[in-house]
Amino acid sequence: MSFPFPFTLILARALLRRRGALAWMAACLLFFAGLLGSSAAHATVYTFNGNTVDTCTLSNKVYTCPYPAYLDWDDSVVIGSGYTLKVTNNVAVTWNQGLSMGSGSKLIVTGNLNLKDVNPSNLKISGGDIEVGGTFSMGASAQSAVANISAGAIQFGTDRVTITGNLTSKGVVNISSHSRITGNISGTVVNTGSPVTITGDVTASSKFTLASGSTVTGKVTAPVFDMLASGSKVTGNVIASSSMTMGSGNAVTGNVDTGDLLLQSSSALITGDARVNWATLEWAGRVSGTIYCKNGTKKNKCDCVTNNSGYEVNSANGPRCEGLASKTVDHYLITHDGQANSCVPETVTITACANASCTAPHFANAQTVGLSPGSGLVSFGSSGVASASVSSIQAGKVALAVTGTFECYNTSSRTGSCDMAFSDKTAFEIKAQNHRAGEVVSATIQALKPSNDRKACVPAFSDTALKVAFSCAHSRPASGRDYLRLAEPGGDTGQNAARLSCSGMASPAGVAATKDVQVSFDNTGTGKFALTYDDVGEVKVKASYSADGATVEGEGPFIAVPFAFAVSAPKPDARGFVAGVPFAATVTAQNAKKGTTRGFDVDLLPAGTTGIGIDNCVVDLFKGSVSPASASDFQDGVAAIKPAWSEAGHMGLKVSQDDFLGTKMATSGISGTGDCKDLGPFVPDYLQVERDPASPVRPFDYSGQDIALQVTARNDQGAITRNYQGAYSEEVTIDAVGSDGGPGAWAPPAPPKIAATGFKEGKAPLARAYVLTKAVKPAKIAVHATSASATSKSQPGAGLQTEVRLGRLRIFNTSGGEKAKLEVQLAAEYWTGSSWIRNDVDDFTTLTHAAFAFSPAPTTMTLAKEFPTPFKLLKGSGSFLLQATAGGPGWVDIAINLDNASNKDNACAGTHPLSSPGKNPWLRPQTASCRTEPTDPSARATFGVFLPGSRSVIHVREVFN
């Protein structure tokens, strides 16, 4: 990577080989080169962009270079776009050396690459790729790079590192505190300091440890994932195949798939679903979605959870569990009663079982299968259960079967027999279409018998009117809550209809288990009648007719589904509903007459039949999410639900069901009048005050310097309520609560306020200075935000903690030889309450070159200035180089214009030319001898002029003999 400047080495060696008088010249040459420093030696920039570079070979735009230890102390390397520099050894770059790379450039180091000691201003990596065979190191001071980095190991040091690009390690990745990584990270073990910000996916083949206060926006994949307490956040899905531990106050917004899940005390939160072998929820630990037990769980139980959260299972904040749905059908189960008629299709039930014991939940939306006898096809809905018909014109026993693996269950014999006995007796075939509860539908009845040649079924009688005795039986559920009404076509199906009590229901006046209804059979032998059923479920309509000692019987099923769901919720209190906090609502399954269908009951119907989806029907702004997104606990047709909406504003609840008992008939309902905005207002749970993401992370602010804030409206789970804008946002007041130091106050106008119109998608910026009222020690303050409905004070950690320091910028006098390059040093300082000390955590102050004013004496002196770009302080210090190129000896008075607007500094020392506003007025010294107001800093650089008494010393050396 590095190559020597040949002149110095060759000349020095040549002179040292001479004897006699010339020998001393070599020593003098080297001595004065070291004494005069940069005035006698020039830094070399090695540019790899197609040029020939000594000791390196170039092939196809790839430079291959040997051991680079002789790179001079201030040399730099520049890798051009499209070129690769490969160094076949270890590389360590020191403070005054430099490395520059851009888009399309590449650096390959076969050994270790150590950049941690480089001056951040000399590290100019704005693109490209870095490939290291050994360990890649950065971060002894605050450094940044835009590059994709791959290495055997990645080690970031004691200071923060900012990387825009992917980090790929064959070994460990250690990320230092306050670092910011924008890109994907992968390694065997990934560790972070506290805090860090990662925007990208994190993949660790062994373990990922996220320190407190850190954030990850991306997917996390690691066998073991530890989120250390507290305040860490992951926005993205997590896959931790072995275990995942969340410390106190940590949050994941996304779904989690892990082995053993531990939510430590207290208030760890997963906003999403969790798939686990086992979950332990300590105090206030919550999973807002569903916990899926990989090894199964009983209905309405959480058999894979140790629940120490303080919230009951299936309560609003407590765990809700389900068995993990199978990815394939385990087998099919045919349920039948073993008896059928040759001319009347027989209904059987087919279940797509998700497990060997065929317990719910069943396999939803299984593929269509064939059913015999009868060559029928069976389609499944979301319940995994379907009704279908079998038929056989031939009398006798026939084995039932479906395509695929199946079992049977005979409800009459209570055996696993698949045999169905078909009789050739004359029988009624009754057809009643599936319909919505409370609707009047037409049904048909026909008496059929086998033809003499047994090739078809023919009507047993036609062109006649008969009184047929009707009865009914409940099938699913096995017992009913309402009566079946029958009438002749066009007849009254109301109170005057034939009302039947099914399956032994009580029979009050006017209701009987059997009723005669006049049926007219036409020339095809088909009769018609009307029926209505105000409840839900599967019902069998039975018919019987006796004459001349013979009896004709038969039955046919229908399924009544809910007509609609009615959704209601109470009005909120004066504050409103709180985003993310469950509120009470009621869902009622109704018939066409708006009566409650009491048979829609979780304890009466097959598992999964009463399941409904819950959503927000709003179509404008941000829809947000409703949690839980489903419910099934209906009792007597009514379910008390406690949904939570993630957003702010107004919304409407929509509940829906895609299928009921295999009918594939959908039912839905909307709260209120259907405008989808009847519920609300929903307000943020709290406001969060943090630094504007566009501003640097810093542990302090200067008195009088604008603190760049961002106020964010958040719900109970910590997610942003993006609808908090326009009509749904409010004026917010900012205040500061001091815990130590001060006193101080906000700069006017005070208190700071954010107008409601200042919010966009739940966020609003504000920049305002906090001013210490006098020379006092630093003030520790908590910045809070409060609106009419929410405040940061209600949520621990939601306020911004900072320390406000009284600061100043100093520039120091310097002197040297007439032609020397003088280093002019600057320092940011703050007042401790008793003295000024260097502000060694100031890595943020940036100075403008044009803010410096120079007044040379004599005026004919010309100056060369070398400023770092950008001119940014590091640990409170900075410097630039100044040289008198002509007109010396003499001196230069220097002032720094820190004003926001004036092009004239107000420094005490002399008069200076115009300069640009530096816009750092908070760093003006607080007291000066020439005026009472804060003044700009100033200093003097002296070239070759010595004050009386040798008070300016260039060099001192003591020799003891």
PDB file of N, CA, C and O in Angstrom, residues 805-866:
ATOM      1  N   ARG A 805     -24.076  22.983  28.313  1.00  0.00           N
ATOM      2  CA  ARG A 805     -22.802  23.518  28.791  1.00  0.00           C
ATOM      3  C   ARG A 805     -22.583  24.924  28.263  1.00  0.00           C
ATOM      4  O   ARG A 805     -22.884  25.215  27.102  1.00  0.00           O
ATOM      5  N   LEU A 806     -22.047  25.784  29.123  1.00  0.00           N
ATOM      6  CA  LEU A 806     -21.618  27.110  28.712  1.00  0.00           C
ATOM      7  C   LEU A 806     -20.277  26.943  28.002  1.00  0.00           C
ATOM      8  O   LEU A 806     -19.315  26.434  28.581  1.00  0.00           O
ATOM      9  N   GLY A 807     -20.217  27.323  26.718  1.00  0.00           N
ATOM     10  CA  GLY A 807     -19.023  27.021  25.942  1.00  0.00           C
ATOM     11  C   GLY A 807     -18.331  28.243  25.374  1.00  0.00           C
ATOM     12  O   GLY A 807     -18.881  29.346  25.338  1.00  0.00           O
ATOM     13  N   ARG A 808     -17.105  28.018  24.956  1.00  0.00           N
ATOM     14  CA  ARG A 808     -16.355  29.056  24.248  1.00  0.00           C
ATOM     15  C   ARG A 808     -15.335  28.374  23.337  1.00  0.00           C
ATOM     16  O   ARG A 808     -14.948  27.216  23.553  1.00  0.00           O
ATOM     17  N   LEU A 809     -14.913  29.124  22.303  1.00  0.00           N
ATOM     18  CA  LEU A 809     -13.875  28.650  21.395  1.00  0.00           C
ATOM     19  C   LEU A 809     -12.625  29.487  21.618  1.00  0.00           C
ATOM     20  O   LEU A 809     -12.692  30.721  21.613  1.00  0.00           O
ATOM     21  N   ARG A 810     -11.506  28.815  21.816  1.00  0.00           N
ATOM     22  CA  ARG A 810     -10.229  29.523  21.995  1.00  0.00           C
ATOM     23  C   ARG A 810      -9.331  29.253  20.797  1.00  0.00           C
ATOM     24  O   ARG A 810      -9.321  28.147  20.236  1.00  0.00           O
ATOM     25  N   ILE A 811      -8.584  30.280  20.407  1.00  0.00           N
ATOM     26  CA  ILE A 811      -7.542  30.129  19.406  1.00  0.00           C
ATOM     27  C   ILE A 811      -6.242  30.586  20.052  1.00  0.00           C
ATOM     28  O   ILE A 811      -6.199  31.619  20.746  1.00  0.00           O
ATOM     29  N   PHE A 812      -5.172  29.840  19.881  1.00  0.00           N
ATOM     30  CA  PHE A 812      -3.953  30.067  20.653  1.00  0.00           C
ATOM     31  C   PHE A 812      -2.875  30.768  19.813  1.00  0.00           C
ATOM     32  O   PHE A 812      -2.743  30.518  18.609  1.00  0.00           O
ATOM     33  N   ASN A 813      -2.120  31.652  20.497  1.00  0.00           N
ATOM     34  CA  ASN A 813      -0.964  32.285  19.869  1.00  0.00           C
ATOM     35  C   ASN A 813       0.065  31.229  19.477  1.00  0.00           C
ATOM     36  O   ASN A 813       0.183  30.182  20.131  1.00  0.00           O
ATOM     37  N   THR A 814       0.783  31.523  18.444  1.00  0.00           N
ATOM     38  CA  THR A 814       1.852  30.619  18.021  1.00  0.00           C
ATOM     39  C   THR A 814       2.967  31.427  17.373  1.00  0.00           C
ATOM     40  O   THR A 814       2.752  32.576  16.951  1.00  0.00           O
ATOM     41  N   SER A 815       4.161  30.866  17.291  1.00  0.00           N
ATOM     42  CA  SER A 815       5.290  31.562  16.681  1.00  0.00           C
ATOM     43  C   SER A 815       6.257  30.537  16.130  1.00  0.00           C
ATOM     44  O   SER A 815       6.249  29.372  16.509  1.00  0.00           O
ATOM     45  N   GLY A 816       7.108  31.007  15.187  1.00  0.00           N
ATOM     46  CA  GLY A 816       8.077  30.111  14.582  1.00  0.00           C
ATOM     47  C   GLY A 816       8.968  30.851  13.614  1.00  0.00           C
ATOM     48  O   GLY A 816       8.975  32.092  13.551  1.00  0.00           O
ATOM     49  N   GLY A 817       9.710  30.077  12.822  1.00  0.00           N
ATOM     50  CA  GLY A 817      10.627  30.660  11.860  1.00  0.00           C
ATOM     51  C   GLY A 817       9.894  31.471  10.799  1.00  0.00           C
ATOM     52  O   GLY A 817       8.699  31.312  10.566  1.00  0.00           O
ATOM     53  N   GLU A 818      10.671  32.341  10.147  1.00  0.00           N
ATOM     54  CA  GLU A 818      10.073  33.261   9.176  1.00  0.00           C
ATOM     55  C   GLU A 818       9.358  32.510   8.064  1.00  0.00           C
ATOM     56  O   GLU A 818       8.311  32.948   7.578  1.00  0.00           O
ATOM     57  N   LYS A 819       9.877  31.372   7.618  1.00  0.00           N
ATOM     58  CA  LYS A 819       9.275  30.616   6.522  1.00  0.00           C
ATOM     59  C   LYS A 819       8.611  29.321   6.994  1.00  0.00           C
ATOM     60  O   LYS A 819       8.196  28.504   6.169  1.00  0.00           O
ATOM     61  N   ALA A 820       8.500  29.158   8.291  1.00  0.00           N
ATOM     62  CA  ALA A 820       7.947  27.912   8.823  1.00  0.00           C
ATOM     63  C   ALA A 820       6.432  27.846   8.617  1.00  0.00           C
ATOM     64  O   ALA A 820       5.743  28.869   8.570  1.00  0.00           O
ATOM     65  N   LYS A 821       5.962  26.627   8.498  1.00  0.00           N
ATOM     66  CA  LYS A 821       4.506  26.405   8.556  1.00  0.00           C
ATOM     67  C   LYS A 821       4.110  26.282  10.013  1.00  0.00           C
ATOM     68  O   LYS A 821       4.529  25.351  10.711  1.00  0.00           O
ATOM     69  N   LEU A 822       3.347  27.227  10.471  1.00  0.00           N
ATOM     70  CA  LEU A 822       2.942  27.229  11.868  1.00  0.00           C
ATOM     71  C   LEU A 822       1.585  26.528  12.019  1.00  0.00           C
ATOM     72  O   LEU A 822       0.669  26.738  11.233  1.00  0.00           O
ATOM     73  N   GLU A 823       1.508  25.697  13.045  1.00  0.00           N
ATOM     74  CA  GLU A 823       0.229  25.046  13.355  1.00  0.00           C
ATOM     75  C   GLU A 823      -0.530  25.929  14.347  1.00  0.00           C
ATOM     76  O   GLU A 823      -0.068  26.161  15.468  1.00  0.00           O
ATOM     77  N   VAL A 824      -1.671  26.446  13.916  1.00  0.00           N
ATOM     78  CA  VAL A 824      -2.509  27.286  14.766  1.00  0.00           C
ATOM     79  C   VAL A 824      -3.566  26.391  15.398  1.00  0.00           C
ATOM     80  O   VAL A 824      -4.372  25.774  14.694  1.00  0.00           O
ATOM     81  N   GLN A 825      -3.533  26.322  16.706  1.00  0.00           N
ATOM     82  CA  GLN A 825      -4.404  25.396  17.407  1.00  0.00           C
ATOM     83  C   GLN A 825      -5.645  26.105  17.961  1.00  0.00           C
ATOM     84  O   GLN A 825      -5.594  27.270  18.361  1.00  0.00           O
ATOM     85  N   LEU A 826      -6.757  25.349  17.981  1.00  0.00           N
ATOM     86  CA  LEU A 826      -8.010  25.838  18.536  1.00  0.00           C
ATOM     87  C   LEU A 826      -8.545  24.799  19.508  1.00  0.00           C
ATOM     88  O   LEU A 826      -8.236  23.600  19.403  1.00  0.00           O
ATOM     89  N   ALA A 827      -9.371  25.261  20.432  1.00  0.00           N
ATOM     90  CA  ALA A 827      -9.975  24.343  21.392  1.00  0.00           C
ATOM     91  C   ALA A 827     -11.349  24.860  21.811  1.00  0.00           C
ATOM     92  O   ALA A 827     -11.529  26.060  22.019  1.00  0.00           O
ATOM     93  N   ALA A 828     -12.287  23.932  21.903  1.00  0.00           N
ATOM     94  CA  ALA A 828     -13.593  24.238  22.483  1.00  0.00           C
ATOM     95  C   ALA A 828     -13.532  23.924  23.966  1.00  0.00           C
ATOM     96  O   ALA A 828     -13.058  22.850  24.362  1.00  0.00           O
ATOM     97  N   GLU A 829     -14.017  24.842  24.766  1.00  0.00           N
ATOM     98  CA  GLU A 829     -13.983  24.667  26.215  1.00  0.00           C
ATOM     99  C   GLU A 829     -15.374  24.901  26.799  1.00  0.00           C
ATOM    100  O   GLU A 829     -16.235  25.497  26.163  1.00  0.00           O
ATOM    101  N   TYR A 830     -15.561  24.395  28.040  1.00  0.00           N
ATOM    102  CA  TYR A 830     -16.827  24.672  28.735  1.00  0.00           C
ATOM    103  C   TYR A 830     -16.541  24.975  30.194  1.00  0.00           C
ATOM    104  O   TYR A 830     -15.505  24.612  30.743  1.00  0.00           O
ATOM    105  N   TRP A 831     -17.498  25.660  30.809  1.00  0.00           N
ATOM    106  CA  TRP A 831     -17.359  26.126  32.189  1.00  0.00           C
ATOM    107  C   TRP A 831     -17.892  25.062  33.139  1.00  0.00           C
ATOM    108  O   TRP A 831     -19.036  24.635  33.048  1.00  0.00           O
ATOM    109  N   THR A 832     -17.022  24.587  34.054  1.00  0.00           N
ATOM    110  CA  THR A 832     -17.413  23.531  34.993  1.00  0.00           C
ATOM    111  C   THR A 832     -18.177  24.069  36.190  1.00  0.00           C
ATOM    112  O   THR A 832     -18.723  23.305  36.978  1.00  0.00           O
ATOM    113  N   GLY A 833     -18.199  25.371  36.328  1.00  0.00           N
ATOM    114  CA  GLY A 833     -18.730  26.004  37.529  1.00  0.00           C
ATOM    115  C   GLY A 833     -17.638  26.680  38.315  1.00  0.00           C
ATOM    116  O   GLY A 833     -17.902  27.553  39.150  1.00  0.00           O
ATOM    117  N   SER A 834     -16.394  26.260  38.026  1.00  0.00           N
ATOM    118  CA  SER A 834     -15.261  26.886  38.704  1.00  0.00           C
ATOM    119  C   SER A 834     -14.108  27.187  37.758  1.00  0.00           C
ATOM    120  O   SER A 834     -13.235  27.995  38.083  1.00  0.00           O
ATOM    121  N   SER A 835     -14.067  26.543  36.579  1.00  0.00           N
ATOM    122  CA  SER A 835     -12.972  26.785  35.647  1.00  0.00           C
ATOM    123  C   SER A 835     -13.390  26.346  34.248  1.00  0.00           C
ATOM    124  O   SER A 835     -14.375  25.624  34.063  1.00  0.00           O
ATOM    125  N   TRP A 836     -12.592  26.821  33.251  1.00  0.00           N
ATOM    126  CA  TRP A 836     -12.777  26.395  31.865  1.00  0.00           C
ATOM    127  C   TRP A 836     -11.898  25.195  31.605  1.00  0.00           C
ATOM    128  O   TRP A 836     -10.712  25.204  31.931  1.00  0.00           O
ATOM    129  N   ILE A 837     -12.473  24.137  30.993  1.00  0.00           N
ATOM    130  CA  ILE A 837     -11.678  22.977  30.602  1.00  0.00           C
ATOM    131  C   ILE A 837     -12.065  22.585  29.181  1.00  0.00           C
ATOM    132  O   ILE A 837     -13.125  22.971  28.673  1.00  0.00           O
ATOM    133  N   ARG A 838     -11.179  21.820  28.563  1.00  0.00           N
ATOM    134  CA  ARG A 838     -11.433  21.407  27.187  1.00  0.00           C
ATOM    135  C   ARG A 838     -12.661  20.498  27.123  1.00  0.00           C
ATOM    136  O   ARG A 838     -12.824  19.599  27.948  1.00  0.00           O
ATOM    137  N   ASN A 839     -13.469  20.750  26.142  1.00  0.00           N
ATOM    138  CA  ASN A 839     -14.686  19.938  25.939  1.00  0.00           C
ATOM    139  C   ASN A 839     -14.321  18.757  25.048  1.00  0.00           C
ATOM    140  O   ASN A 839     -14.502  18.775  23.834  1.00  0.00           O
ATOM    141  N   ASP A 840     -13.804  17.697  25.673  1.00  0.00           N
ATOM    142  CA  ASP A 840     -13.250  16.598  24.888  1.00  0.00           C
ATOM    143  C   ASP A 840     -14.307  15.673  24.295  1.00  0.00           C
ATOM    144  O   ASP A 840     -13.969  14.652  23.676  1.00  0.00           O
ATOM    145  N   VAL A 841     -15.585  15.999  24.463  1.00  0.00           N
ATOM    146  CA  VAL A 841     -16.623  15.220  23.771  1.00  0.00           C
ATOM    147  C   VAL A 841     -17.223  16.022  22.617  1.00  0.00           C
ATOM    148  O   VAL A 841     -18.232  15.616  22.034  1.00  0.00           O
ATOM    149  N   ASP A 842     -16.598  17.138  22.290  1.00  0.00           N
ATOM    150  CA  ASP A 842     -17.063  17.921  21.142  1.00  0.00           C
ATOM    151  C   ASP A 842     -16.397  17.401  19.876  1.00  0.00           C
ATOM    152  O   ASP A 842     -15.263  17.751  19.558  1.00  0.00           O
ATOM    153  N   ASP A 843     -17.121  16.532  19.179  1.00  0.00           N
ATOM    154  CA  ASP A 843     -16.679  16.066  17.866  1.00  0.00           C
ATOM    155  C   ASP A 843     -17.600  16.601  16.776  1.00  0.00           C
ATOM    156  O   ASP A 843     -17.661  16.034  15.682  1.00  0.00           O
ATOM    157  N   PHE A 844     -18.301  17.691  17.074  1.00  0.00           N
ATOM    158  CA  PHE A 844     -19.380  18.114  16.192  1.00  0.00           C
ATOM    159  C   PHE A 844     -19.208  19.528  15.653  1.00  0.00           C
ATOM    160  O   PHE A 844     -19.721  19.849  14.580  1.00  0.00           O
ATOM    161  N   THR A 845     -18.550  20.379  16.397  1.00  0.00           N
ATOM    162  CA  THR A 845     -18.422  21.769  15.967  1.00  0.00           C
ATOM    163  C   THR A 845     -17.649  21.846  14.651  1.00  0.00           C
ATOM    164  O   THR A 845     -16.547  21.312  14.525  1.00  0.00           O
ATOM    165  N   THR A 846     -18.250  22.498  13.684  1.00  0.00           N
ATOM    166  CA  THR A 846     -17.640  22.679  12.370  1.00  0.00           C
ATOM    167  C   THR A 846     -17.416  24.168  12.125  1.00  0.00           C
ATOM    168  O   THR A 846     -18.313  24.987  12.361  1.00  0.00           O
ATOM    169  N   LEU A 847     -16.214  24.517  11.659  1.00  0.00           N
ATOM    170  CA  LEU A 847     -15.853  25.905  11.415  1.00  0.00           C
ATOM    171  C   LEU A 847     -15.768  26.164   9.918  1.00  0.00           C
ATOM    172  O   LEU A 847     -15.378  25.290   9.129  1.00  0.00           O
ATOM    173  N   THR A 848     -16.148  27.366   9.526  1.00  0.00           N
ATOM    174  CA  THR A 848     -16.115  27.762   8.121  1.00  0.00           C
ATOM    175  C   THR A 848     -14.804  28.478   7.821  1.00  0.00           C
ATOM    176  O   THR A 848     -14.394  29.388   8.564  1.00  0.00           O
ATOM    177  N   HIS A 849     -14.138  28.068   6.747  1.00  0.00           N
ATOM    178  CA  HIS A 849     -12.851  28.695   6.402  1.00  0.00           C
ATOM    179  C   HIS A 849     -12.997  30.207   6.246  1.00  0.00           C
ATOM    180  O   HIS A 849     -12.147  30.985   6.694  1.00  0.00           O
ATOM    181  N   ALA A 850     -14.094  30.617   5.607  1.00  0.00           N
ATOM    182  CA  ALA A 850     -14.277  32.034   5.314  1.00  0.00           C
ATOM    183  C   ALA A 850     -14.582  32.863   6.552  1.00  0.00           C
ATOM    184  O   ALA A 850     -14.623  34.095   6.484  1.00  0.00           O
ATOM    185  N   ALA A 851     -14.819  32.201   7.714  1.00  0.00           N
ATOM    186  CA  ALA A 851     -15.078  32.951   8.951  1.00  0.00           C
ATOM    187  C   ALA A 851     -13.793  33.463   9.581  1.00  0.00           C
ATOM    188  O   ALA A 851     -13.835  34.281  10.504  1.00  0.00           O
ATOM    189  N   PHE A 852     -12.629  33.005   9.099  1.00  0.00           N
ATOM    190  CA  PHE A 852     -11.352  33.441   9.658  1.00  0.00           C
ATOM    191  C   PHE A 852     -10.908  34.743   8.977  1.00  0.00           C
ATOM    192  O   PHE A 852     -10.926  34.846   7.746  1.00  0.00           O
ATOM    193  N   ALA A 853     -10.539  35.732   9.786  1.00  0.00           N
ATOM    194  CA  ALA A 853     -10.031  37.011   9.282  1.00  0.00           C
ATOM    195  C   ALA A 853      -8.562  37.141   9.663  1.00  0.00           C
ATOM    196  O   ALA A 853      -8.184  36.873  10.817  1.00  0.00           O
ATOM    197  N   PHE A 854      -7.709  37.546   8.709  1.00  0.00           N
ATOM    198  CA  PHE A 854      -6.268  37.635   8.918  1.00  0.00           C
ATOM    199  C   PHE A 854      -5.797  39.068   8.655  1.00  0.00           C
ATOM    200  O   PHE A 854      -6.089  39.644   7.596  1.00  0.00           O
ATOM    201  N   SER A 855      -5.080  39.643   9.629  1.00  0.00           N
ATOM    202  CA  SER A 855      -4.516  41.002   9.490  1.00  0.00           C
ATOM    203  C   SER A 855      -3.003  40.905   9.640  1.00  0.00           C
ATOM    204  O   SER A 855      -2.467  40.873  10.761  1.00  0.00           O
ATOM    205  N   PRO A 856      -2.238  40.830   8.527  1.00  0.00           N
ATOM    206  CA  PRO A 856      -0.781  40.684   8.626  1.00  0.00           C
ATOM    207  C   PRO A 856      -0.107  42.026   8.921  1.00  0.00           C
ATOM    208  O   PRO A 856      -0.589  43.088   8.555  1.00  0.00           O
ATOM    209  N   ALA A 857       1.021  41.947   9.576  1.00  0.00           N
ATOM    210  CA  ALA A 857       1.870  43.116   9.800  1.00  0.00           C
ATOM    211  C   ALA A 857       3.307  42.672   9.545  1.00  0.00           C
ATOM    212  O   ALA A 857       3.813  41.803  10.269  1.00  0.00           O
ATOM    213  N   PRO A 858       3.985  43.221   8.542  1.00  0.00           N
ATOM    214  CA  PRO A 858       3.500  44.292   7.662  1.00  0.00           C
ATOM    215  C   PRO A 858       2.371  43.826   6.733  1.00  0.00           C
ATOM    216  O   PRO A 858       2.190  42.643   6.504  1.00  0.00           O
ATOM    217  N   THR A 859       1.660  44.798   6.206  1.00  0.00           N
ATOM    218  CA  THR A 859       0.511  44.502   5.349  1.00  0.00           C
ATOM    219  C   THR A 859       0.908  43.861   4.042  1.00  0.00           C
ATOM    220  O   THR A 859       0.075  43.296   3.338  1.00  0.00           O
ATOM    221  N   THR A 860       2.215  43.966   3.694  1.00  0.00           N
ATOM    222  CA  THR A 860       2.673  43.370   2.440  1.00  0.00           C
ATOM    223  C   THR A 860       2.916  41.866   2.568  1.00  0.00           C
ATOM    224  O   THR A 860       3.225  41.202   1.577  1.00  0.00           O
ATOM    225  N   MET A 861       2.807  41.342   3.762  1.00  0.00           N
ATOM    226  CA  MET A 861       3.034  39.916   3.968  1.00  0.00           C
ATOM    227  C   MET A 861       1.934  39.122   3.252  1.00  0.00           C
ATOM    228  O   MET A 861       0.748  39.458   3.328  1.00  0.00           O
ATOM    229  N   THR A 862       2.350  38.075   2.539  1.00  0.00           N
ATOM    230  CA  THR A 862       1.374  37.170   1.905  1.00  0.00           C
ATOM    231  C   THR A 862       1.365  35.850   2.665  1.00  0.00           C
ATOM    232  O   THR A 862       2.397  35.398   3.175  1.00  0.00           O
ATOM    233  N   LEU A 863       0.198  35.248   2.716  1.00  0.00           N
ATOM    234  CA  LEU A 863       0.002  34.076   3.572  1.00  0.00           C
ATOM    235  C   LEU A 863      -0.514  32.886   2.761  1.00  0.00           C
ATOM    236  O   LEU A 863      -1.299  33.052   1.823  1.00  0.00           O
ATOM    237  N   ALA A 864      -0.082  31.709   3.150  1.00  0.00           N
ATOM    238  CA  ALA A 864      -0.643  30.448   2.634  1.00  0.00           C
ATOM    239  C   ALA A 864      -1.343  29.751   3.791  1.00  0.00           C
ATOM    240  O   ALA A 864      -0.761  29.596   4.874  1.00  0.00           O
ATOM    241  N   LYS A 865      -2.580  29.361   3.566  1.00  0.00           N
ATOM    242  CA  LYS A 865      -3.384  28.755   4.640  1.00  0.00           C
ATOM    243  C   LYS A 865      -3.784  27.348   4.210  1.00  0.00           C
ATOM    244  O   LYS A 865      -4.208  27.120   3.085  1.00  0.00           O
ATOM    245  N   GLU A 866      -3.647  26.399   5.114  1.00  0.00           N
ATOM    246  CA  GLU A 866      -4.048  25.016   4.868  1.00  0.00           C
ATOM    247  C   GLU A 866      -5.068  24.598   5.933  1.00  0.00           C
ATOM    248  O   GLU A 866      -4.695  24.278   7.067  1.00  0.00           O
TER     249      GLU A 866
END
